[in-house]
Amino acid sequence: MKKSFIALLSLSVLFVACKKDSADESPVVIQGNGTIQDEIDAFRQLLGPLNSGAATNSGRREINWDAVPDNQLGKPLPNDFFNPTGPGALAA
């Protein structure tokens, strides 16, 4: 009985200690049609600054898929096609 009480008390403390802040975390929806460049830019702003070259904990990275040459279409790309193995590598 004592072990059950301690286990229940421990679980209660765990749930109370992990209480979520009451901050508004509703999803942000960006939608558009036709010319959508303004919506793309708004989405990029939500993600943060572009961090393509340095190792950071925030921001975004972008891959330019249009940089793939026509002769590579439909084939596996080399492992280092977009960025080799530096500290700022996309998959490092």
PDB file of C-alpha atoms in Angstrom:
ATOM      1  CA  MET A   1       0.000   0.000   0.000  1.00  0.00           C
ATOM      2  CA  LYS A   2       2.816   2.374   0.893  1.00  0.00           C
ATOM      3  CA  LYS A   3       4.585   1.686  -2.434  1.00  0.00           C
ATOM      4  CA  SER A   4       1.371   2.366  -4.358  1.00  0.00           C
ATOM      5  CA  PHE A   5       0.907   5.658  -2.530  1.00  0.00           C
ATOM      6  CA  ILE A   6       4.501   6.721  -3.242  1.00  0.00           C
ATOM      7  CA  ALA A   7       4.139   5.754  -6.911  1.00  0.00           C
ATOM      8  CA  LEU A   8       0.879   7.708  -7.204  1.00  0.00           C
ATOM      9  CA  LEU A   9       2.409  10.698  -5.435  1.00  0.00           C
ATOM     10  CA  SER A  10       5.457  10.555  -7.733  1.00  0.00           C
ATOM     11  CA  LEU A  11       3.276  10.472 -10.841  1.00  0.00           C
ATOM     12  CA  SER A  12       1.211  13.383  -9.539  1.00  0.00           C
ATOM     13  CA  VAL A  13       4.342  15.445  -8.924  1.00  0.00           C
ATOM     14  CA  LEU A  14       5.612  14.539 -12.391  1.00  0.00           C
ATOM     15  CA  PHE A  15       2.417  15.687 -14.111  1.00  0.00           C
ATOM     16  CA  VAL A  16       2.222  18.909 -12.109  1.00  0.00           C
ATOM     17  CA  ALA A  17       5.907  19.693 -12.726  1.00  0.00           C
ATOM     18  CA  CYS A  18       5.471  19.219 -16.481  1.00  0.00           C
ATOM     19  CA  LYS A  19       2.531  21.587 -16.742  1.00  0.00           C
ATOM     20  CA  LYS A  20       2.526  23.354 -20.073  1.00  0.00           C
ATOM     21  CA  ASP A  21       2.629  27.133 -20.228  1.00  0.00           C
ATOM     22  CA  SER A  22      -0.608  28.771 -21.199  1.00  0.00           C
ATOM     23  CA  ALA A  23       0.981  30.471 -24.218  1.00  0.00           C
ATOM     24  CA  ASP A  24      -1.096  30.523 -27.378  1.00  0.00           C
ATOM     25  CA  GLU A  25       0.269  27.823 -29.661  1.00  0.00           C
ATOM     26  CA  SER A  26      -2.408  27.791 -32.304  1.00  0.00           C
ATOM     27  CA  PRO A  27      -1.156  26.788 -35.756  1.00  0.00           C
ATOM     28  CA  VAL A  28      -0.254  29.438 -38.295  1.00  0.00           C
ATOM     29  CA  VAL A  29      -1.771  28.862 -41.722  1.00  0.00           C
ATOM     30  CA  ILE A  30      -0.344  30.604 -44.757  1.00  0.00           C
ATOM     31  CA  GLN A  31      -2.295  30.127 -47.944  1.00  0.00           C
ATOM     32  CA  GLY A  32      -2.454  31.767 -51.311  1.00  0.00           C
ATOM     33  CA  ASN A  33      -3.144  31.234 -54.965  1.00  0.00           C
ATOM     34  CA  GLY A  34      -1.934  32.666 -58.218  1.00  0.00           C
ATOM     35  CA  THR A  35       1.327  34.505 -57.616  1.00  0.00           C
ATOM     36  CA  ILE A  36       2.394  33.134 -54.229  1.00  0.00           C
ATOM     37  CA  GLN A  37       5.832  34.697 -53.772  1.00  0.00           C
ATOM     38  CA  ASP A  38       4.533  36.950 -50.952  1.00  0.00           C
ATOM     39  CA  GLU A  39       3.198  33.896 -49.095  1.00  0.00           C
ATOM     40  CA  ILE A  40       6.498  32.059 -49.578  1.00  0.00           C
ATOM     41  CA  ASP A  41       8.376  35.038 -48.149  1.00  0.00           C
ATOM     42  CA  ALA A  42       5.984  35.178 -45.170  1.00  0.00           C
ATOM     43  CA  PHE A  43       6.609  31.467 -44.510  1.00  0.00           C
ATOM     44  CA  ARG A  44      10.358  32.019 -44.680  1.00  0.00           C
ATOM     45  CA  GLN A  45      10.048  34.845 -42.139  1.00  0.00           C
ATOM     46  CA  LEU A  46       8.244  32.499 -39.741  1.00  0.00           C
ATOM     47  CA  LEU A  47      11.069  29.960 -40.001  1.00  0.00           C
ATOM     48  CA  GLY A  48      13.786  32.490 -39.211  1.00  0.00           C
ATOM     49  CA  PRO A  49      16.914  33.699 -40.963  1.00  0.00           C
ATOM     50  CA  LEU A  50      18.689  31.707 -43.660  1.00  0.00           C
ATOM     51  CA  ASN A  51      21.574  29.737 -42.103  1.00  0.00           C
ATOM     52  CA  SER A  52      23.135  27.888 -45.015  1.00  0.00           C
ATOM     53  CA  GLY A  53      26.779  28.091 -44.095  1.00  0.00           C
ATOM     54  CA  ALA A  54      27.137  27.849 -40.331  1.00  0.00           C
ATOM     55  CA  ALA A  55      26.080  25.329 -37.734  1.00  0.00           C
ATOM     56  CA  THR A  56      23.258  26.952 -35.745  1.00  0.00           C
ATOM     57  CA  ASN A  57      20.343  25.850 -33.625  1.00  0.00           C
ATOM     58  CA  SER A  58      17.757  28.091 -35.232  1.00  0.00           C
ATOM     59  CA  GLY A  59      16.815  29.477 -38.598  1.00  0.00           C
ATOM     60  CA  ARG A  60      16.275  27.632 -41.827  1.00  0.00           C
ATOM     61  CA  ARG A  61      18.189  26.028 -44.653  1.00  0.00           C
ATOM     62  CA  GLU A  62      17.130  25.908 -48.263  1.00  0.00           C
ATOM     63  CA  ILE A  63      18.058  23.508 -51.032  1.00  0.00           C
ATOM     64  CA  ASN A  64      17.868  24.788 -54.591  1.00  0.00           C
ATOM     65  CA  TRP A  65      16.502  21.741 -56.399  1.00  0.00           C
ATOM     66  CA  ASP A  66      16.686  23.695 -59.657  1.00  0.00           C
ATOM     67  CA  ALA A  67      20.477  23.397 -59.411  1.00  0.00           C
ATOM     68  CA  VAL A  68      20.262  19.702 -60.350  1.00  0.00           C
ATOM     69  CA  PRO A  69      21.528  19.333 -63.940  1.00  0.00           C
ATOM     70  CA  ASP A  70      19.226  17.760 -66.506  1.00  0.00           C
ATOM     71  CA  ASN A  71      21.550  14.778 -66.969  1.00  0.00           C
ATOM     72  CA  GLN A  72      21.035  13.841 -63.276  1.00  0.00           C
ATOM     73  CA  LEU A  73      17.227  13.800 -63.383  1.00  0.00           C
ATOM     74  CA  GLY A  74      15.788  10.444 -62.388  1.00  0.00           C
ATOM     75  CA  LYS A  75      19.155   9.252 -61.047  1.00  0.00           C
ATOM     76  CA  PRO A  76      20.495   9.139 -57.494  1.00  0.00           C
ATOM     77  CA  LEU A  77      22.543  12.248 -56.758  1.00  0.00           C
ATOM     78  CA  PRO A  78      26.087  11.940 -55.432  1.00  0.00           C
ATOM     79  CA  ASN A  79      26.249  12.143 -51.628  1.00  0.00           C
ATOM     80  CA  ASP A  80      28.095  15.455 -51.723  1.00  0.00           C
ATOM     81  CA  PHE A  81      26.085  17.082 -54.518  1.00  0.00           C
ATOM     82  CA  PHE A  82      24.667  20.001 -52.514  1.00  0.00           C
ATOM     83  CA  ASN A  83      27.285  20.283 -49.794  1.00  0.00           C
ATOM     84  CA  PRO A  84      30.164  17.958 -48.962  1.00  0.00           C
ATOM     85  CA  THR A  85      30.991  17.225 -45.328  1.00  0.00           C
ATOM     86  CA  GLY A  86      31.778  20.526 -43.646  1.00  0.00           C
ATOM     87  CA  PRO A  87      30.342  21.774 -40.354  1.00  0.00           C
ATOM     88  CA  GLY A  88      27.635  23.594 -42.306  1.00  0.00           C
ATOM     89  CA  ALA A  89      26.721  20.550 -44.403  1.00  0.00           C
ATOM     90  CA  LEU A  90      23.017  19.912 -44.831  1.00  0.00           C
ATOM     91  CA  ALA A  91      23.168  16.377 -43.471  1.00  0.00           C
ATOM     92  CA  ALA A  92      26.039  16.791 -41.012  1.00  0.00           C
TER      93      ALA A  92
END
